[in-house]
């Protein structure tokens, strides 16, 4: 398969890039998610579905804290995609040097992004 031919087509499938952030036991972490899906249509009960691989370090943090946030990135934030998406949080603090505040769930909320949503995880 020639990626040069299908790459532009596949890029049309991408939603807005988001940093999924989470915290548990004094550890803050993040990863990049390329796809988020609306999980419900009831306005006063917003739900979203994201996929985090079960063996991922973040999966354990989200499962333990029952919370996560999505911070939607601007197109000019490619360096965050590299910093948060291409290394493991087991190896280093991926949020070092990134400004954030704490959300109601305890998840980090990036202060420099398009916007963010703070969620409680209800199922896995």
mmCIF file of C-alpha atoms in Angstrom:
data_model
loop_
_atom_site.group_PDB
_atom_site.id
_atom_site.type_symbol
_atom_site.label_atom_id
_atom_site.label_comp_id
_atom_site.label_asym_id
_atom_site.label_seq_id
_atom_site.Cartn_x
_atom_site.Cartn_y
_atom_site.Cartn_z
ATOM 1 C CA UNK A 1 0.000 0.000 0.000
ATOM 2 C CA UNK A 2 1.375 3.386 -0.971
ATOM 3 C CA UNK A 3 0.873 5.846 1.891
ATOM 4 C CA UNK A 4 1.573 8.815 -0.385
ATOM 5 C CA UNK A 5 -1.579 7.937 -2.287
ATOM 6 C CA UNK A 6 -3.865 7.115 0.647
ATOM 7 C CA UNK A 7 -2.431 9.527 3.236
ATOM 8 C CA UNK A 8 -4.492 12.535 2.104
ATOM 9 C CA UNK A 9 -7.636 10.419 2.118
ATOM 10 C CA UNK A 10 -6.945 9.007 5.586
ATOM 11 C CA UNK A 11 -6.269 12.502 6.946
ATOM 12 C CA UNK A 12 -9.896 13.358 6.148
ATOM 13 C CA UNK A 13 -10.949 10.823 8.810
ATOM 14 C CA UNK A 14 -9.154 12.677 11.606
ATOM 15 C CA UNK A 15 -11.257 14.636 14.034
ATOM 16 C CA UNK A 16 -9.792 17.469 16.016
ATOM 17 C CA UNK A 17 -6.598 16.364 17.733
ATOM 18 C CA UNK A 18 -6.880 16.277 21.481
ATOM 19 C CA UNK A 19 -4.627 15.641 24.418
ATOM 20 C CA UNK A 20 -6.244 13.206 26.817
ATOM 21 C CA UNK A 21 -4.962 14.132 30.265
ATOM 22 C CA UNK A 22 -5.318 12.242 33.515
ATOM 23 C CA UNK A 23 -3.937 12.128 37.024
ATOM 24 C CA UNK A 24 -3.749 9.580 39.806
ATOM 25 C CA UNK A 25 -1.560 9.110 42.868
ATOM 26 C CA UNK A 26 0.389 12.316 42.264
ATOM 27 C CA UNK A 27 1.168 11.405 38.644
ATOM 28 C CA UNK A 28 -0.046 13.639 35.803
ATOM 29 C CA UNK A 29 0.036 12.281 32.281
ATOM 30 C CA UNK A 30 -1.243 12.841 28.757
ATOM 31 C CA UNK A 31 -1.485 11.239 25.359
ATOM 32 C CA UNK A 32 -2.688 12.336 21.943
ATOM 33 C CA UNK A 33 -5.981 10.980 20.640
ATOM 34 C CA UNK A 34 -6.914 11.403 17.011
ATOM 35 C CA UNK A 35 -10.513 10.287 17.305
ATOM 36 C CA UNK A 36 -13.210 11.125 19.799
ATOM 37 C CA UNK A 37 -16.805 10.050 19.362
ATOM 38 C CA UNK A 38 -19.961 11.538 20.815
ATOM 39 C CA UNK A 39 -21.344 8.885 23.137
ATOM 40 C CA UNK A 40 -24.839 10.278 23.672
ATOM 41 C CA UNK A 41 -27.332 12.849 22.469
ATOM 42 C CA UNK A 42 -28.860 14.074 25.732
ATOM 43 C CA UNK A 43 -27.641 17.689 26.159
ATOM 44 C CA UNK A 44 -27.613 17.698 29.971
ATOM 45 C CA UNK A 45 -25.726 14.368 30.087
ATOM 46 C CA UNK A 46 -22.854 14.799 27.636
ATOM 47 C CA UNK A 47 -20.910 11.621 26.930
ATOM 48 C CA UNK A 48 -17.899 10.935 24.806
ATOM 49 C CA UNK A 49 -16.089 7.760 23.827
ATOM 50 C CA UNK A 50 -12.319 7.562 23.450
ATOM 51 C CA UNK A 51 -10.039 4.619 22.908
ATOM 52 C CA UNK A 52 -6.998 4.065 25.094
ATOM 53 C CA UNK A 53 -5.157 0.789 24.665
ATOM 54 C CA UNK A 54 -5.594 -1.456 27.700
ATOM 55 C CA UNK A 55 -1.813 -1.889 28.080
ATOM 56 C CA UNK A 56 -1.226 1.862 27.920
ATOM 57 C CA UNK A 57 0.155 3.552 31.024
ATOM 58 C CA UNK A 58 -2.653 6.120 30.803
ATOM 59 C CA UNK A 59 -5.317 3.413 30.751
ATOM 60 C CA UNK A 60 -4.267 2.445 34.259
ATOM 61 C CA UNK A 61 -4.356 6.058 35.447
ATOM 62 C CA UNK A 62 -7.816 6.665 33.982
ATOM 63 C CA UNK A 63 -9.092 3.353 35.393
ATOM 64 C CA UNK A 64 -7.747 4.179 38.860
ATOM 65 C CA UNK A 65 -8.948 7.806 38.954
ATOM 66 C CA UNK A 66 -12.197 7.262 37.012
ATOM 67 C CA UNK A 67 -11.528 10.594 35.319
ATOM 68 C CA UNK A 68 -9.861 12.211 32.328
ATOM 69 C CA UNK A 69 -9.941 15.453 30.374
ATOM 70 C CA UNK A 70 -9.801 16.209 26.672
ATOM 71 C CA UNK A 71 -7.874 19.319 25.672
ATOM 72 C CA UNK A 72 -8.482 20.154 22.017
ATOM 73 C CA UNK A 73 -5.380 21.369 20.207
ATOM 74 C CA UNK A 74 -4.959 24.092 17.617
ATOM 75 C CA UNK A 75 -3.296 23.355 14.283
ATOM 76 C CA UNK A 76 -0.209 25.328 15.366
ATOM 77 C CA UNK A 77 0.423 23.014 18.331
ATOM 78 C CA UNK A 78 2.264 20.268 16.415
ATOM 79 C CA UNK A 79 5.063 20.275 18.981
ATOM 80 C CA UNK A 80 2.587 19.107 21.628
ATOM 81 C CA UNK A 81 1.594 16.211 19.392
ATOM 82 C CA UNK A 82 5.235 15.145 19.310
ATOM 83 C CA UNK A 83 5.893 15.781 23.027
ATOM 84 C CA UNK A 84 2.726 14.107 24.308
ATOM 85 C CA UNK A 85 2.239 11.444 21.675
ATOM 86 C CA UNK A 86 5.599 9.951 20.775
ATOM 87 C CA UNK A 87 7.043 9.061 24.197
ATOM 88 C CA UNK A 88 5.795 7.042 27.134
ATOM 89 C CA UNK A 89 4.685 8.680 30.357
ATOM 90 C CA UNK A 90 6.387 5.819 32.162
ATOM 91 C CA UNK A 91 9.717 7.286 31.086
ATOM 92 C CA UNK A 92 9.214 10.962 31.899
ATOM 93 C CA UNK A 93 6.750 13.646 32.973
ATOM 94 C CA UNK A 94 5.200 14.501 29.619
ATOM 95 C CA UNK A 95 3.496 17.603 31.031
ATOM 96 C CA UNK A 96 6.719 19.179 32.353
ATOM 97 C CA UNK A 97 6.866 22.695 30.921
ATOM 98 C CA UNK A 98 3.231 22.656 29.768
ATOM 99 C CA UNK A 99 0.955 25.125 31.558
ATOM 100 C CA UNK A 100 -2.197 23.617 33.026
ATOM 101 C CA UNK A 101 -4.711 24.002 35.789
ATOM 102 C CA UNK A 102 -6.492 21.280 37.710
ATOM 103 C CA UNK A 103 -10.043 20.399 36.691
ATOM 104 C CA UNK A 104 -12.885 19.406 39.021
ATOM 105 C CA UNK A 105 -11.939 15.741 38.519
ATOM 106 C CA UNK A 106 -8.272 16.423 39.272
ATOM 107 C CA UNK A 107 -7.253 15.985 35.633
ATOM 108 C CA UNK A 108 -4.819 18.507 34.141
ATOM 109 C CA UNK A 109 -6.486 21.060 31.823
ATOM 110 C CA UNK A 110 -4.107 22.683 29.331
ATOM 111 C CA UNK A 111 -4.452 26.453 29.554
ATOM 112 C CA UNK A 112 -3.215 27.056 25.983
ATOM 113 C CA UNK A 113 -5.555 25.130 23.671
ATOM 114 C CA UNK A 114 -8.845 25.552 21.796
ATOM 115 C CA UNK A 115 -10.798 24.361 24.799
ATOM 116 C CA UNK A 116 -11.164 21.465 27.180
ATOM 117 C CA UNK A 117 -13.724 19.159 28.755
ATOM 118 C CA UNK A 118 -13.340 17.395 32.103
ATOM 119 C CA UNK A 119 -14.964 13.947 32.361
ATOM 120 C CA UNK A 120 -15.739 11.221 34.854
ATOM 121 C CA UNK A 121 -15.136 7.762 33.372
ATOM 122 C CA UNK A 122 -18.319 5.723 33.738
ATOM 123 C CA UNK A 123 -17.339 2.526 31.948
ATOM 124 C CA UNK A 124 -14.398 0.809 30.352
#
